[in-house]
GROMACS .gro file of C-alpha atoms in nm:
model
  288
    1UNK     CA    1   0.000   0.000   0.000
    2UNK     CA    2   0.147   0.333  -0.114
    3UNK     CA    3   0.181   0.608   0.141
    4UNK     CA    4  -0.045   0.874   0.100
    5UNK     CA    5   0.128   1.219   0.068
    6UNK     CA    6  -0.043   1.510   0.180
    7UNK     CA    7   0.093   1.848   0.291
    8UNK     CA    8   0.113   2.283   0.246
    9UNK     CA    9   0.242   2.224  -0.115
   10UNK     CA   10  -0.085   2.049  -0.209
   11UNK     CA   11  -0.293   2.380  -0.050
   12UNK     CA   12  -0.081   2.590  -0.294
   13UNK     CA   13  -0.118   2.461  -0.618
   14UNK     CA   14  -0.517   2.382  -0.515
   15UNK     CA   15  -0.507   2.746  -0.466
   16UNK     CA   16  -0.352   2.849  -0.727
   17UNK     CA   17  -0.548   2.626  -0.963
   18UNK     CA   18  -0.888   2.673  -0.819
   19UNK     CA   19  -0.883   3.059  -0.746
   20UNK     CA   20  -0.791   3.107  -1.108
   21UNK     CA   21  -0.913   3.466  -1.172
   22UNK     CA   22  -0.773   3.785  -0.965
   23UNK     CA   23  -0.670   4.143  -1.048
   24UNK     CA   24  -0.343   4.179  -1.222
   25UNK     CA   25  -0.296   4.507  -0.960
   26UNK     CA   26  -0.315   4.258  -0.666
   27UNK     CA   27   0.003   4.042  -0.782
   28UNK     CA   28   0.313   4.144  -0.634
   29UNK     CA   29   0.551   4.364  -0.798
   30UNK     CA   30   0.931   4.381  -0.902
   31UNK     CA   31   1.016   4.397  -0.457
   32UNK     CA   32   0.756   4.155  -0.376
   33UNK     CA   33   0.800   3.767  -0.297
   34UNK     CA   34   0.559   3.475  -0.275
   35UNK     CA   35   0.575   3.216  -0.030
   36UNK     CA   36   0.622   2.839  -0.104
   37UNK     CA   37   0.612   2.629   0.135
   38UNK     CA   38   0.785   2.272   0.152
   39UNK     CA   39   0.844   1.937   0.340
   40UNK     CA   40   1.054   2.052   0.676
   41UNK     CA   41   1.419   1.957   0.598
   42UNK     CA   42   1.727   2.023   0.808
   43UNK     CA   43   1.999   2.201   0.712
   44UNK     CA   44   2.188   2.284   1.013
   45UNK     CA   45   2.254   2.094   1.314
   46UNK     CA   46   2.626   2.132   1.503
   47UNK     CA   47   2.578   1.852   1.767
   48UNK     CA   48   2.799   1.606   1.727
   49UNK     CA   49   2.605   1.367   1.811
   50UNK     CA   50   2.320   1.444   1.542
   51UNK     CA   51   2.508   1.681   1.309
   52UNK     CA   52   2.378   1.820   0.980
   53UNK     CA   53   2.585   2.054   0.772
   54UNK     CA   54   2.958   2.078   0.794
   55UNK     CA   55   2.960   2.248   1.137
   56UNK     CA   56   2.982   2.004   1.439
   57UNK     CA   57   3.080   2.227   1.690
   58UNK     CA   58   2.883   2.487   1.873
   59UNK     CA   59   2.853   2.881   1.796
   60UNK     CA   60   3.118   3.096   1.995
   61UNK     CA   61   3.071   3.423   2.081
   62UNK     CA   62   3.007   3.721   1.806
   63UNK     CA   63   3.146   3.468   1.590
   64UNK     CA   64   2.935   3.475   1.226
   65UNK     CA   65   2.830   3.159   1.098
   66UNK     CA   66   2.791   3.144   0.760
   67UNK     CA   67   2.497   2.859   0.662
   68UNK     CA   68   2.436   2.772   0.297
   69UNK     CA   69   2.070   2.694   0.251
   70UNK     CA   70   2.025   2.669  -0.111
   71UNK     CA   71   2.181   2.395  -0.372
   72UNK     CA   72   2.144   2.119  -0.181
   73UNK     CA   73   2.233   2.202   0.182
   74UNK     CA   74   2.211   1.961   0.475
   75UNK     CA   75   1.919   1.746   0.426
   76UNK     CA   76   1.753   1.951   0.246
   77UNK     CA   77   1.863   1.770  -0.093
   78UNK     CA   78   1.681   1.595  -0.375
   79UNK     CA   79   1.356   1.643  -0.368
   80UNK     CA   80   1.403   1.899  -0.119
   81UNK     CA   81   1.671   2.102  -0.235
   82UNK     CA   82   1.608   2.476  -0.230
   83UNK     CA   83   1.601   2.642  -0.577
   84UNK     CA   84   1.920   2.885  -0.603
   85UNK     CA   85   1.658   3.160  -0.702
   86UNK     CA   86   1.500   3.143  -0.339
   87UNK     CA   87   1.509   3.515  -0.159
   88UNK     CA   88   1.452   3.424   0.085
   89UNK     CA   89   1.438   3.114   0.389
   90UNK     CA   90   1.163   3.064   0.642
   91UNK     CA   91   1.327   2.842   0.915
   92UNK     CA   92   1.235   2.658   1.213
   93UNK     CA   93   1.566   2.777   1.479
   94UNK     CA   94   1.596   2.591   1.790
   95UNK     CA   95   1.931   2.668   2.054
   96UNK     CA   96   2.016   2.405   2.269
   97UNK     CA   97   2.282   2.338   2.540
   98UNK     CA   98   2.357   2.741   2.598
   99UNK     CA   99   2.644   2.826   2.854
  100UNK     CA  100   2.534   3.206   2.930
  101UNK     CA  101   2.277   3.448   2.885
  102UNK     CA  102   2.243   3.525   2.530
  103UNK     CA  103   2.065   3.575   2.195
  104UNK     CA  104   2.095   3.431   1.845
  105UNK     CA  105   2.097   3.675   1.547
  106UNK     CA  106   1.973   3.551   1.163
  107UNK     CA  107   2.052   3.799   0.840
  108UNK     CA  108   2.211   3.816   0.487
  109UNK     CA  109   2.528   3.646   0.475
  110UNK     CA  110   2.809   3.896   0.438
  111UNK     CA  111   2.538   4.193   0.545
  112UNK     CA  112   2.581   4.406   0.872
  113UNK     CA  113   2.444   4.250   1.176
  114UNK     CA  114   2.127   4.376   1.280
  115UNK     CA  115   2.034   4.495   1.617
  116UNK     CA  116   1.741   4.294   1.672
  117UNK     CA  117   1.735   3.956   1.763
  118UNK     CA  118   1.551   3.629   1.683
  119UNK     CA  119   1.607   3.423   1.955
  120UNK     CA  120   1.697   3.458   2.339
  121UNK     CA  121   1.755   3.253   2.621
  122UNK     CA  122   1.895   3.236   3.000
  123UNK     CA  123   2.225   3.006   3.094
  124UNK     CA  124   2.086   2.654   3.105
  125UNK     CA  125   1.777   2.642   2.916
  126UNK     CA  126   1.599   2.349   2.754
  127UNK     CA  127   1.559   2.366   2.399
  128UNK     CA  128   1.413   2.615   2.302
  129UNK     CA  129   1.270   2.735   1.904
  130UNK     CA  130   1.120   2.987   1.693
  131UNK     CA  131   1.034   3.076   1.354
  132UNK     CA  132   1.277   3.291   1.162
  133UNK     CA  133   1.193   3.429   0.795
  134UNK     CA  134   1.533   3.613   0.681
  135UNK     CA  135   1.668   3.716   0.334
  136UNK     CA  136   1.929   3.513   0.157
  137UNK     CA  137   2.274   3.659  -0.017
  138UNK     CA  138   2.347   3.597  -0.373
  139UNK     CA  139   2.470   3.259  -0.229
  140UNK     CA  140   2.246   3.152  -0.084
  141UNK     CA  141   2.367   3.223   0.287
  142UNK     CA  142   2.247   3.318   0.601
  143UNK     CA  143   2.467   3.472   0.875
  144UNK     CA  144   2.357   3.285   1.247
  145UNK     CA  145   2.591   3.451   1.497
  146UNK     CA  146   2.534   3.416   1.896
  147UNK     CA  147   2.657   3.695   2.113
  148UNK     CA  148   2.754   3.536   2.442
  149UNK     CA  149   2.902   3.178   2.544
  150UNK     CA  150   2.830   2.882   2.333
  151UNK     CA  151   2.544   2.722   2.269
  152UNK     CA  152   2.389   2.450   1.953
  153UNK     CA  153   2.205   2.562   1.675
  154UNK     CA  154   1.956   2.375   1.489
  155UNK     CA  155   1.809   2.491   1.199
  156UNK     CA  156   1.468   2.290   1.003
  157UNK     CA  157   1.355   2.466   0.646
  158UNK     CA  158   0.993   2.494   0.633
  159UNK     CA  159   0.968   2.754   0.305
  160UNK     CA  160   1.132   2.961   0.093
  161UNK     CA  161   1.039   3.309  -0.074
  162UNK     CA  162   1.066   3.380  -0.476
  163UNK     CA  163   1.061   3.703  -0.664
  164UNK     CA  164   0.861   3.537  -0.923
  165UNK     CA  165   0.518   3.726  -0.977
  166UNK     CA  166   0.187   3.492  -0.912
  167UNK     CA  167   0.138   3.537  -1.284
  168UNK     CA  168   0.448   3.341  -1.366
  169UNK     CA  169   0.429   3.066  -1.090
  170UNK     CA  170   0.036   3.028  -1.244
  171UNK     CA  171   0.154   2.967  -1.613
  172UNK     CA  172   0.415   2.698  -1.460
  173UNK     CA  173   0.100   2.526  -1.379
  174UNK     CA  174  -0.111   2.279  -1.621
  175UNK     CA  175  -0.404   2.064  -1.475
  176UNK     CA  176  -0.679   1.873  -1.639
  177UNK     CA  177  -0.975   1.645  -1.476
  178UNK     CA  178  -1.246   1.363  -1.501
  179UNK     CA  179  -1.555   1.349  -1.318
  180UNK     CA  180  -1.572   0.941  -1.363
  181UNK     CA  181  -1.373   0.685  -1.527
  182UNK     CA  182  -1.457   0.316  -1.446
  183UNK     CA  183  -1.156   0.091  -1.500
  184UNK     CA  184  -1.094  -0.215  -1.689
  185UNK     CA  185  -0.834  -0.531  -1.635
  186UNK     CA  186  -0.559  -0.347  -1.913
  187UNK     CA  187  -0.408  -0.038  -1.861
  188UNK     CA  188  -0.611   0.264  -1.948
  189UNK     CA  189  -0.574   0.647  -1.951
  190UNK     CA  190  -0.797   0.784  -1.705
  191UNK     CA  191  -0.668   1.199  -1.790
  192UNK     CA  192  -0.522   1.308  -2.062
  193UNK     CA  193  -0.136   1.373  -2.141
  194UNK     CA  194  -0.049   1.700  -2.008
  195UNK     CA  195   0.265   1.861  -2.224
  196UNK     CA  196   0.567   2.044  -2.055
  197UNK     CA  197   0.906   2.144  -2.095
  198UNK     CA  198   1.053   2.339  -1.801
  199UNK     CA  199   1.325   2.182  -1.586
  200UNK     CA  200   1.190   2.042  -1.270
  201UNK     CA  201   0.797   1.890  -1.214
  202UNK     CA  202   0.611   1.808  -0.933
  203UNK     CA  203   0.273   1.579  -0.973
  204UNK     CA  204  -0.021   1.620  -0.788
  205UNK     CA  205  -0.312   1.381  -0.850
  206UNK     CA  206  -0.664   1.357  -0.635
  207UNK     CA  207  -0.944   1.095  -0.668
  208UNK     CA  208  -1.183   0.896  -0.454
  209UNK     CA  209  -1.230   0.538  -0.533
  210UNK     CA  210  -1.536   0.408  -0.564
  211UNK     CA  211  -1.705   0.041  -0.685
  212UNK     CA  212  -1.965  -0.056  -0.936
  213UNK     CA  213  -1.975  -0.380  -0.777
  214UNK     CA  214  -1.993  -0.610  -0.506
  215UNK     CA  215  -1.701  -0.709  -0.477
  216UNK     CA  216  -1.335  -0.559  -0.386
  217UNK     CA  217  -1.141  -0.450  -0.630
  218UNK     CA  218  -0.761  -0.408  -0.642
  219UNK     CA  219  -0.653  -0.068  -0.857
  220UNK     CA  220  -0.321   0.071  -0.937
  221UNK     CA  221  -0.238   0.375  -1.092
  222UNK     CA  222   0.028   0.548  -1.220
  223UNK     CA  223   0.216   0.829  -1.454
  224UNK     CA  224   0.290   0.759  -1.814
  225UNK     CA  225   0.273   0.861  -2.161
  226UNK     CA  226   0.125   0.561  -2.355
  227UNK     CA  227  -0.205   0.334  -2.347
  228UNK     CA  228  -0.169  -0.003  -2.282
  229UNK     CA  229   0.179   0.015  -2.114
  230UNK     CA  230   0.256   0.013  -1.756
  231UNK     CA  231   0.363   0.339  -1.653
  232UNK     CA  232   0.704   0.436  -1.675
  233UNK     CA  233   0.701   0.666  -1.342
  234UNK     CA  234   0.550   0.677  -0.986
  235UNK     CA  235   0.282   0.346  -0.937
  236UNK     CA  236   0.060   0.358  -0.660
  237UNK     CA  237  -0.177   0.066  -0.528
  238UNK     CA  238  -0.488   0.038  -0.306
  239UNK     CA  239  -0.760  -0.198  -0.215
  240UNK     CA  240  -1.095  -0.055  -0.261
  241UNK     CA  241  -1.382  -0.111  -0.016
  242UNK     CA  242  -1.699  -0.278  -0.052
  243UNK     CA  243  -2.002  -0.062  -0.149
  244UNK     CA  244  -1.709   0.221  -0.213
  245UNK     CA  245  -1.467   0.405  -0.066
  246UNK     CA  246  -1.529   0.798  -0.159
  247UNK     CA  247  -1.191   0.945   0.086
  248UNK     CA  248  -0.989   1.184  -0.124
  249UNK     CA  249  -0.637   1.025  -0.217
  250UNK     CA  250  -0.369   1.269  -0.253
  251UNK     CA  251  -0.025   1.179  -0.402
  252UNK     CA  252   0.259   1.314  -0.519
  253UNK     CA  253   0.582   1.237  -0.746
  254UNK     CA  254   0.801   1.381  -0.987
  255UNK     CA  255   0.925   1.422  -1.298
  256UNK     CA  256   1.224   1.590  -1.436
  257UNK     CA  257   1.312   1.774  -1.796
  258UNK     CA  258   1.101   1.751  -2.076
  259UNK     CA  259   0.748   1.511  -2.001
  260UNK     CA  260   0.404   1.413  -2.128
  261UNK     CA  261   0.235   1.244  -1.874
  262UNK     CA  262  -0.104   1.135  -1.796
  263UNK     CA  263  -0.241   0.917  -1.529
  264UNK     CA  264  -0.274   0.558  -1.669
  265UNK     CA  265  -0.475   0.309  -1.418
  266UNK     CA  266  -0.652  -0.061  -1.395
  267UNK     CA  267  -0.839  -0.264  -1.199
  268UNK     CA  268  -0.773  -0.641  -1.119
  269UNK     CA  269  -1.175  -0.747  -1.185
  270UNK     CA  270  -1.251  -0.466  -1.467
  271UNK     CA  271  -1.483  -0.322  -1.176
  272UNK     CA  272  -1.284  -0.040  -1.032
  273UNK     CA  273  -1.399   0.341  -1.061
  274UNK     CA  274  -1.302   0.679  -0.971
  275UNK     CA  275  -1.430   0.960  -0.889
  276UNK     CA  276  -1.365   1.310  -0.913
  277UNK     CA  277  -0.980   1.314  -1.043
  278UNK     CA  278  -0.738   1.549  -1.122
  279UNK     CA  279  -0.399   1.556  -1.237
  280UNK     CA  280  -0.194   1.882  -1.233
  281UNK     CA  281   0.196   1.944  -1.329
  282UNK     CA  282   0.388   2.265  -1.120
  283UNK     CA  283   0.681   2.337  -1.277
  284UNK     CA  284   0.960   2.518  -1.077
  285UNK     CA  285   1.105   2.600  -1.406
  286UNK     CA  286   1.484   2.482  -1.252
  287UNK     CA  287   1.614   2.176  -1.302
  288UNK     CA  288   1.757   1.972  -1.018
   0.00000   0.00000   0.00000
């Protein structure tokens, strides 16, 4: 059984897709960013015991730490890399194991330190976190620098900001649906291929299974590009219910460079249907 994948980048691109008409005053300008959000992923962690990044040692004193966060940092690699175009990084920042009174400071790598803080904490204290948005350099850096003793950073991605204008993220984005399709025993295109050609593509599809029948009814989908062949990418299984099973599915995968895809399932007994499906493609327009 596949694991169903659910999550903030799903709300987006429903938003996106469904709101489909707004002013073109309302998008943001040439200073403006949009928010994307994405799967946490660590990219700083100088324990020793649990360490992420190259640092394994904890901050000193008004010492600037310079943390790449873009191209592939820490964990957050893959699927999760951040795109080098990011503006920005929205960060879960947690101290731990602090020797003195102090605070922890987040800005623009190779940028004057600010006089505000983001974090502060007594000698002592338990772990404690808090959300930091912060600008990026050209690099991709932030500067974390603590201002008294030592003490453990850890640092979890949770977003990242683009310049990109709604308009632009919105024709990244191709979709197409079915209000029924009822399966047979051979593979069979339940939406049609959808057409890109920008870098980097991730899938969203939605249905609810449902049954003609009686009886059960095994049903695998997945993405391809021709009828009658198994699909080339991401297969998913599941074991309908008698009488039907109408809970929204959610999944995700991905597909890289140039694509045609369309979502290709069967059932085991030729009795399988479902309900209410969509397919859409958001292109990041980088490639990994």
């Amino acid at each position: 059984m596949a694991a169903f994948v659910t999550g903030l980048a799903v709300a987006l691109v429903g938003a996106l897709v469904l709101t489909g008409a707004w002013r073109s005053e309302a998008a943001p300008g040439d200073l403006d960013s949009t928010f994307v959000p994405v799967a946490p992923c660590r990219v700083m962690d100088t324990r020793p015991g649990s360490q992420v990044g190259p640092r394994d040692t904890p901050l000193g004193p008004e010492e600037p730490y310079d943390l790449q966060v873009t191209g592939g940092a820490g964990d957050c690699s893959g699927t999760l890399e951040i795109p080098g175009g990011a503006v920005a990084i929205s960060m879960n920042v947690t101290i731990a194991n602090p020797t003195a009174q102090s605070n922890l400071r987040l800005y623009p790598a190779s940028s004057a330190r600010p006089e505000v803080s983001n974090l502060n904490w007594l000698a002592g204290q338990s772990p404690t976190p808090n959300k930091v948005d912060v600008r990026i350099d050209a690099a991709g850096r932030v500067a974390v620098e603590n201002f008294r003793g030592t003490v453990d950073v850890i640092a979890d991605v949770v977003g990242y900001y683009t310049d990109d204008e709604l308009q632009q993220i919105v024709s990244r984005i191709k979709s197409d649906s079915v209000d029924s399709a009822s399966l047979s025993t051979e593979w069979s295109v339940v939406v049609d291929e959808i057409t890109g050609t920008v870098g980097r593509h991730q899938v969203f599809v939605t249905f609810e299974l449902d049954e003609d029948g009686l009886a059960e009814s095994d049903i695998e989908c997945g993405l391809g590009d021709s009828v009658g062949a198994p699909p080339a990418n991401v297969r998913w299984e599941w074991e309908s219910r008698t009488g039907g099973d109408l809970t929204p599915i959610t999944l995700t995968g991905r597909l890289d460079g140039e694509f045609d895809v369309a979502l290709l399932c069967r059932s085991n007994d030729g009795d399988g249907v479902l309900r209410n499906v969509v397919l859409t493609v958001l292109s990041t327009g980088r490639a990994l």
